[in-house]
Amino acid sequence: MPPEKVGIFKSLEKWAEKNILIHLKPVDQSWQPQDFLPDPSSEGFIDQLIELRERSHELPDDYLVCLIGDMITEEALPTYQSMLNTFDGVRDETGASPNSWAIWTRMWTAEENRHGDLLHKYLYLSGRVDMRQIEKTIQYLIGFGMYPGIENSPYLGFLYTSFQERATFISHGNTARLAKGYGDLKLAQICRTIAADEKRHETAYTKIVEKLFEIDGDTTMLAFEDMMRKKVVMPAHLMYDGQDGNLFNHFSSVAQRLGVYTAGDYADILEFLVERWNVKKIGGLSGKGREAQDYVCKLAPRIRKLNERTQERAKQGGTCSVSWIFNK
C-alpha cells in the first residue's frame, strides 16, 4: 500500500482509541464459557450433565451440522488474528504493541476466543457428535488458513470484517432461534450471547469503514467494489475433515436448507452495509469511483435472483453423510 495510505491509518490511531476501543468489554465484565456449562466442581455436576444431554437429544442431525460448522469456524481464530496482522498500517508490529489498532486486534481475538471454547465444550458434553473428527477438521482448517483476497489492504480488510461480523451475527442468531424451537433453551441462550458479541464487533468494524468513506471515499468505494466482485468468501471455506473434499459446500447446503445462513442473507448484508454507510449519497468520487458506487448499489437485487435458484437447488439436493455426526 502506498506510504500516503499507510499514513491515513497511522493518523487515525487516536480516533480509534476513542471510537473503536470503546466497543471492547473489560474482562471482569465479560461472560465466560463456564457461566453456561455444568460446574465440574459442584455436587450437582452429574445431574446438570444428564440434563444437558437430555436436552441435546432433541436436536436434529442437520442442526448439529450447522452448530458444529459454526463452532469450527470460530475455532479457527488463530487464522483470523494472523489475517488482521497482514493489514498495512494497522498490524501489531511487536506482538504487544500499545497502538490502538494492535490493542483492538488482540482484545477482539480474546473476546472471540470464548465463542469456540463454549460451543466446543457444549458439543463435547452433549455426546451427540464425533469429537475426534471435529478436532481433526479444526486442525486441518487452521493449517490450511484462508484466502479472502484482501492483499494486505486495510480498506479491503475492514470491509471484509464488517461483512463477516454481520454474517456471524445472523448465523448465531438463527441457531439460537432454532435451538429454542427444539426445546434447548440453554443452547438458545448460548447462541444469542455469542450473536450479541458479533453484533458489538460489527458495530466497531462498520464504524471504521464509515470513517474511511468520510476521509478517503474514492479508495474505499473502489475497495468495496473489488471485494464484492471477488465475492466474500466465508472464513472456513478451506474446511476439510480428512475424508470429504467438498465439506464446506456440504455444510453450507445444510445451513441454506435450515435457514441458518443463506444466499438471501448474503444479499441482506450487502443491502444493510450500503444503507449503513449511506453509499448511494457519497459524493466527490472519480469516474471509476462512481462506477464502483453504481455497481455495489445495484448488486443486491441481482444476488436475490440467484438466491431463488440456490434455494431451489437446496430443496432438491440430496442429503450427504458428515463425519462430525458419525457419518449420518
Short mmCIF file of C-alpha atoms in Angstrom, two decimals:
data_model
loop_
_atom_site.label_atom_id
_atom_site.label_comp_id
_atom_site.label_asym_id
_atom_site.label_seq_id
_atom_site.Cartn_x
_atom_site.Cartn_y
_atom_site.Cartn_z
CA MET A 1 0.00 0.00 0.00
CA PRO A 2 1.39 3.48 -0.85
CA PRO A 3 3.01 5.34 2.09
CA GLU A 4 0.36 8.08 2.00
CA LYS A 5 -2.37 5.46 2.51
CA VAL A 6 -0.45 3.87 5.38
CA GLY A 7 -0.21 7.37 6.85
CA ILE A 8 -4.00 7.65 6.90
CA PHE A 9 -4.28 4.71 9.27
CA LYS A 10 -1.40 5.95 11.43
CA SER A 11 -3.20 9.28 11.73
CA LEU A 12 -6.37 7.50 12.88
CA GLU A 13 -4.80 5.85 15.92
CA LYS A 14 -6.16 8.46 18.36
CA TRP A 15 -9.56 8.30 16.67
CA ALA A 16 -9.56 4.51 17.03
CA GLU A 17 -8.69 4.80 20.71
CA LYS A 18 -11.75 6.98 21.34
CA ASN A 19 -14.20 5.40 18.89
CA ILE A 20 -13.27 1.73 18.45
CA LEU A 21 -11.76 0.52 21.71
CA ILE A 22 -14.98 1.54 23.49
CA HIS A 23 -16.63 -1.48 21.86
CA LEU A 24 -14.47 -3.85 23.89
CA LYS A 25 -15.63 -5.12 27.29
CA PRO A 26 -13.33 -5.37 30.34
CA VAL A 27 -12.54 -8.97 31.22
CA ASP A 28 -14.16 -8.64 34.66
CA GLN A 29 -17.42 -7.58 32.99
CA SER A 30 -17.35 -10.29 30.30
CA TRP A 31 -19.17 -13.60 30.28
CA GLN A 32 -17.08 -16.75 30.32
CA PRO A 33 -17.90 -20.19 28.89
CA GLN A 34 -18.22 -21.71 32.36
CA ASP A 35 -21.18 -19.40 33.06
CA PHE A 36 -23.29 -21.59 30.72
CA LEU A 37 -21.94 -25.08 31.43
CA PRO A 38 -22.31 -27.69 34.17
CA ASP A 39 -19.97 -26.90 37.06
CA PRO A 40 -17.50 -29.80 37.42
CA SER A 41 -16.64 -28.71 40.97
CA SER A 42 -20.23 -28.90 42.20
CA GLU A 43 -22.00 -31.88 43.76
CA GLY A 44 -24.75 -31.47 41.16
CA PHE A 45 -22.40 -31.79 38.19
CA ILE A 46 -23.64 -35.23 37.10
CA ASP A 47 -27.27 -34.14 37.31
CA GLN A 48 -26.50 -31.00 35.30
CA LEU A 49 -24.67 -33.10 32.70
CA ILE A 50 -27.57 -35.53 32.39
CA GLU A 51 -29.96 -32.62 31.91
CA LEU A 52 -27.76 -31.14 29.16
CA ARG A 53 -27.57 -34.49 27.35
CA GLU A 54 -31.33 -34.97 27.57
CA ARG A 55 -31.94 -31.55 26.03
CA SER A 56 -29.41 -32.09 23.27
CA HIS A 57 -31.05 -35.42 22.39
CA GLU A 58 -33.87 -33.45 20.76
CA LEU A 59 -31.55 -31.59 18.37
CA PRO A 60 -31.84 -32.87 14.75
CA ASP A 61 -28.72 -34.05 12.94
CA ASP A 62 -28.90 -31.24 10.36
CA TYR A 63 -28.99 -28.68 13.15
CA LEU A 64 -25.94 -30.26 14.76
CA VAL A 65 -24.07 -30.00 11.44
CA CYS A 66 -24.79 -26.25 11.38
CA LEU A 67 -23.79 -25.78 15.02
CA ILE A 68 -20.59 -27.76 14.54
CA GLY A 69 -19.72 -25.84 11.37
CA ASP A 70 -20.22 -22.54 13.22
CA MET A 71 -18.08 -23.80 16.10
CA ILE A 72 -15.27 -24.95 13.80
CA THR A 73 -15.34 -21.55 12.10
CA GLU A 74 -14.94 -19.89 15.50
CA GLU A 75 -12.15 -22.26 16.49
CA ALA A 76 -10.02 -21.19 13.51
CA LEU A 77 -9.42 -17.88 15.32
CA PRO A 78 -5.59 -18.04 15.03
CA THR A 79 -6.03 -17.66 11.27
CA TYR A 80 -8.18 -14.55 11.67
CA GLN A 81 -5.73 -12.83 14.00
CA SER A 82 -2.94 -13.67 11.58
CA MET A 83 -5.01 -12.15 8.76
CA LEU A 84 -5.65 -8.91 10.66
CA ASN A 85 -1.91 -8.61 11.24
CA THR A 86 -1.26 -8.64 7.49
CA PHE A 87 -3.06 -5.30 7.05
CA ASP A 88 -0.65 -2.48 6.21
CA GLY A 89 -0.71 0.42 8.66
CA VAL A 90 -2.60 -1.36 11.43
CA ARG A 91 -0.69 -4.58 12.13
CA ASP A 92 0.72 -5.42 15.55
CA GLU A 93 4.42 -4.96 14.84
CA THR A 94 5.74 -6.43 18.12
CA GLY A 95 3.05 -8.78 19.35
CA ALA A 96 2.32 -6.44 22.25
CA SER A 97 2.24 -3.05 20.52
CA PRO A 98 0.50 -0.29 22.52
CA ASN A 99 -1.10 1.40 19.49
CA SER A 100 -4.89 1.36 19.22
CA TRP A 101 -5.13 -0.87 16.14
CA ALA A 102 -2.94 -3.55 17.75
CA ILE A 103 -4.85 -3.38 21.03
CA TRP A 104 -8.12 -3.81 19.15
CA THR A 105 -6.82 -6.87 17.26
CA ARG A 106 -5.59 -8.62 20.40
CA MET A 107 -8.64 -7.82 22.53
CA TRP A 108 -11.07 -8.65 19.71
CA THR A 109 -9.31 -12.01 19.42
CA ALA A 110 -9.54 -12.55 23.17
CA GLU A 111 -13.28 -11.87 23.14
CA GLU A 112 -13.91 -14.07 20.11
CA ASN A 113 -11.88 -16.91 21.63
CA ARG A 114 -14.69 -17.60 24.12
CA HIS A 115 -17.14 -18.44 21.32
CA GLY A 116 -15.39 -21.55 20.05
CA ASP A 117 -14.49 -22.59 23.60
CA LEU A 118 -18.11 -22.53 24.72
CA LEU A 119 -19.61 -24.29 21.69
CA HIS A 120 -16.82 -26.88 21.69
CA LYS A 121 -17.42 -27.80 25.32
CA TYR A 122 -21.19 -27.88 24.91
CA LEU A 123 -20.98 -30.22 21.94
CA TYR A 124 -18.45 -32.43 23.73
CA LEU A 125 -20.72 -32.77 26.76
CA SER A 126 -23.75 -33.50 24.57
CA GLY A 127 -22.34 -36.86 23.46
CA ARG A 128 -24.06 -36.41 20.10
CA VAL A 129 -21.01 -35.76 17.92
CA ASP A 130 -17.72 -37.33 16.83
CA MET A 131 -15.28 -35.09 18.65
CA ARG A 132 -12.19 -36.62 17.05
CA GLN A 133 -13.43 -35.84 13.55
CA ILE A 134 -14.35 -32.34 14.66
CA GLU A 135 -10.91 -31.82 16.18
CA LYS A 136 -9.25 -33.07 13.00
CA THR A 137 -11.32 -30.60 10.99
CA ILE A 138 -10.21 -27.73 13.22
CA GLN A 139 -6.56 -28.72 12.89
CA TYR A 140 -6.84 -29.02 9.11
CA LEU A 141 -8.62 -25.67 8.84
CA ILE A 142 -6.09 -23.74 10.92
CA GLY A 143 -3.29 -25.41 8.96
CA PHE A 144 -4.84 -24.56 5.59
CA GLY A 145 -5.67 -20.97 6.55
CA MET A 146 -7.96 -18.85 4.39
CA TYR A 147 -7.71 -16.69 1.29
CA PRO A 148 -10.23 -13.83 1.27
CA GLY A 149 -8.32 -11.82 -1.37
CA ILE A 150 -7.56 -8.89 0.92
CA GLU A 151 -3.96 -8.44 -0.32
CA ASN A 152 -2.71 -6.71 2.88
CA SER A 153 -5.15 -3.83 2.35
CA PRO A 154 -6.87 -2.47 5.48
CA TYR A 155 -9.54 -0.99 3.19
CA LEU A 156 -10.47 -4.44 1.92
CA GLY A 157 -9.77 -5.96 5.32
CA PHE A 158 -12.17 -3.80 7.29
CA LEU A 159 -14.84 -4.14 4.60
CA TYR A 160 -14.44 -7.90 4.87
CA THR A 161 -14.62 -7.97 8.67
CA SER A 162 -17.70 -5.72 8.59
CA PHE A 163 -19.40 -8.22 6.30
CA GLN A 164 -18.29 -11.26 8.27
CA GLU A 165 -19.27 -9.98 11.69
CA ARG A 166 -22.75 -9.31 10.30
CA ALA A 167 -22.83 -12.82 8.83
CA THR A 168 -21.86 -14.49 12.11
CA PHE A 169 -24.38 -12.34 14.00
CA ILE A 170 -27.09 -13.65 11.66
CA SER A 171 -25.91 -17.26 11.78
CA HIS A 172 -25.66 -17.47 15.58
CA GLY A 173 -28.98 -15.65 15.89
CA ASN A 174 -30.61 -18.29 13.70
CA THR A 175 -29.08 -21.20 15.61
CA ALA A 176 -30.46 -19.58 18.77
CA ARG A 177 -33.94 -19.37 17.24
CA LEU A 178 -33.85 -22.98 16.12
CA ALA A 179 -32.48 -24.25 19.46
CA LYS A 180 -35.39 -22.59 21.22
CA GLY A 181 -37.80 -24.32 18.86
CA TYR A 182 -36.17 -27.67 19.61
CA GLY A 183 -36.60 -27.06 23.35
CA ASP A 184 -32.95 -26.46 24.30
CA LEU A 185 -33.31 -23.07 25.97
CA LYS A 186 -29.78 -23.10 27.41
CA LEU A 187 -28.27 -23.61 23.97
CA ALA A 188 -30.52 -20.85 22.63
CA GLN A 189 -29.13 -18.55 25.35
CA ILE A 190 -25.57 -19.54 24.41
CA CYS A 191 -26.10 -18.76 20.72
CA ARG A 192 -27.85 -15.46 21.50
CA THR A 193 -24.97 -14.43 23.75
CA ILE A 194 -22.41 -15.16 21.04
CA ALA A 195 -24.56 -13.31 18.48
CA ALA A 196 -24.59 -10.24 20.75
CA ASP A 197 -20.76 -10.23 20.78
CA GLU A 198 -20.72 -10.45 16.99
CA LYS A 199 -23.13 -7.52 16.76
CA ARG A 200 -20.91 -5.39 19.01
CA HIS A 201 -17.87 -6.24 16.90
CA GLU A 202 -19.83 -5.49 13.73
CA THR A 203 -20.55 -2.03 15.12
CA ALA A 204 -16.83 -1.38 15.57
CA TYR A 205 -15.78 -2.55 12.12
CA THR A 206 -18.58 -0.69 10.33
CA LYS A 207 -17.56 2.49 12.17
CA ILE A 208 -14.03 2.10 10.79
CA VAL A 209 -15.32 1.80 7.23
CA GLU A 210 -17.68 4.73 7.78
CA LYS A 211 -14.65 6.82 8.76
CA LEU A 212 -12.73 5.64 5.68
CA PHE A 213 -15.61 6.67 3.42
CA GLU A 214 -15.50 10.08 5.12
CA ILE A 215 -11.78 10.75 4.65
CA ASP A 216 -10.89 8.66 1.57
CA GLY A 217 -14.15 7.90 -0.20
CA ASP A 218 -12.75 7.02 -3.60
CA THR A 219 -10.29 4.37 -2.39
CA THR A 220 -12.89 2.90 -0.05
CA MET A 221 -15.54 2.75 -2.78
CA LEU A 222 -13.16 1.02 -5.18
CA ALA A 223 -12.23 -1.46 -2.46
CA PHE A 224 -15.92 -2.15 -1.79
CA GLU A 225 -16.47 -2.91 -5.46
CA ASP A 226 -13.37 -5.08 -5.59
CA MET A 227 -14.49 -7.13 -2.60
CA MET A 228 -17.99 -7.69 -3.97
CA ARG A 229 -16.75 -8.60 -7.46
CA LYS A 230 -14.46 -11.21 -5.93
CA LYS A 231 -17.35 -12.39 -3.75
CA VAL A 232 -17.00 -12.53 0.00
CA VAL A 233 -15.67 -15.98 0.85
CA MET A 234 -16.55 -17.45 4.20
CA PRO A 235 -13.68 -17.79 6.71
CA ALA A 236 -13.94 -21.60 6.79
CA HIS A 237 -14.00 -22.09 3.01
CA LEU A 238 -10.95 -24.41 3.19
CA MET A 239 -12.65 -26.71 5.71
CA TYR A 240 -11.62 -30.39 5.48
CA ASP A 241 -12.06 -33.40 7.77
CA GLY A 242 -9.64 -35.84 6.13
CA GLN A 243 -12.47 -37.50 4.18
CA ASP A 244 -14.78 -35.08 2.42
CA GLY A 245 -13.10 -32.86 -0.16
CA ASN A 246 -16.32 -30.89 -0.54
CA LEU A 247 -17.06 -30.48 3.17
CA PHE A 248 -17.61 -26.72 3.22
CA ASN A 249 -20.16 -26.91 0.38
CA HIS A 250 -21.99 -29.73 2.15
CA PHE A 251 -22.07 -27.73 5.41
CA SER A 252 -23.24 -24.63 3.52
CA SER A 253 -26.04 -26.59 1.83
CA VAL A 254 -27.36 -27.75 5.18
CA ALA A 255 -27.16 -24.19 6.55
CA GLN A 256 -29.05 -22.94 3.49
CA ARG A 257 -31.73 -25.62 3.86
CA LEU A 258 -32.29 -24.92 7.58
CA GLY A 259 -32.17 -21.13 7.11
CA VAL A 260 -29.11 -20.69 9.36
CA TYR A 261 -27.18 -18.76 6.72
CA THR A 262 -28.45 -18.36 3.16
CA ALA A 263 -27.71 -16.64 -0.13
CA GLY A 264 -30.57 -14.32 0.84
CA ASP A 265 -28.66 -13.35 3.99
CA TYR A 266 -25.65 -12.51 1.79
CA ALA A 267 -27.81 -10.06 -0.18
CA ASP A 268 -29.34 -8.69 3.02
CA ILE A 269 -25.90 -7.98 4.47
CA LEU A 270 -24.80 -6.14 1.34
CA GLU A 271 -28.00 -4.09 1.39
CA PHE A 272 -27.53 -3.38 5.10
CA LEU A 273 -23.96 -2.15 4.60
CA VAL A 274 -24.88 0.03 1.60
CA GLU A 275 -27.50 1.70 3.76
CA ARG A 276 -25.33 1.78 6.90
CA TRP A 277 -22.59 3.69 5.08
CA ASN A 278 -25.03 5.77 3.01
CA VAL A 279 -23.15 4.59 -0.06
CA LYS A 280 -25.67 5.96 -2.56
CA LYS A 281 -25.12 9.54 -1.38
CA ILE A 282 -21.33 9.60 -1.17
CA GLY A 283 -20.01 12.37 -3.43
CA GLY A 284 -16.65 13.65 -4.63
CA LEU A 285 -15.80 10.42 -6.40
CA SER A 286 -13.71 9.88 -9.52
CA GLY A 287 -15.25 8.38 -12.64
CA LYS A 288 -14.16 4.90 -11.58
CA GLY A 289 -15.41 5.62 -8.08
CA ARG A 290 -18.87 6.47 -9.40
CA GLU A 291 -18.90 3.29 -11.48
CA ALA A 292 -17.98 1.31 -8.37
CA GLN A 293 -20.73 3.06 -6.43
CA ASP A 294 -23.28 2.19 -9.08
CA TYR A 295 -22.15 -1.45 -9.09
CA VAL A 296 -22.40 -2.08 -5.34
CA CYS A 297 -25.71 -0.22 -5.03
CA LYS A 298 -27.35 -2.35 -7.74
CA LEU A 299 -25.82 -5.69 -6.78
CA ALA A 300 -28.21 -6.92 -4.06
CA PRO A 301 -31.23 -7.41 -6.39
CA ARG A 302 -29.07 -9.48 -8.76
CA ILE A 303 -27.94 -11.66 -5.87
CA ARG A 304 -31.57 -12.17 -4.82
CA LYS A 305 -32.40 -13.57 -8.27
CA LEU A 306 -29.55 -16.03 -7.96
CA ASN A 307 -30.77 -16.87 -4.46
CA GLU A 308 -34.06 -18.16 -5.87
CA ARG A 309 -32.15 -20.74 -7.90
CA THR A 310 -29.91 -21.61 -4.94
CA GLN A 311 -32.90 -22.21 -2.69
CA GLU A 312 -34.48 -24.47 -5.28
CA ARG A 313 -31.26 -26.48 -5.62
CA ALA A 314 -31.01 -26.76 -1.82
CA LYS A 315 -34.56 -28.16 -1.65
CA GLN A 316 -33.90 -30.63 -4.47
CA GLY A 317 -30.41 -31.60 -3.36
CA GLY A 318 -29.95 -34.94 -1.64
CA THR A 319 -28.53 -35.36 1.83
CA CYS A 320 -24.94 -36.45 2.40
CA SER A 321 -23.24 -38.08 5.35
CA VAL A 322 -20.99 -35.92 7.54
CA SER A 323 -18.21 -37.38 9.66
CA TRP A 324 -18.90 -34.93 12.53
CA ILE A 325 -22.11 -36.85 13.34
CA PHE A 326 -20.72 -40.35 12.77
CA ASN A 327 -21.35 -40.27 9.00
CA LYS A 328 -25.11 -39.99 9.37
#
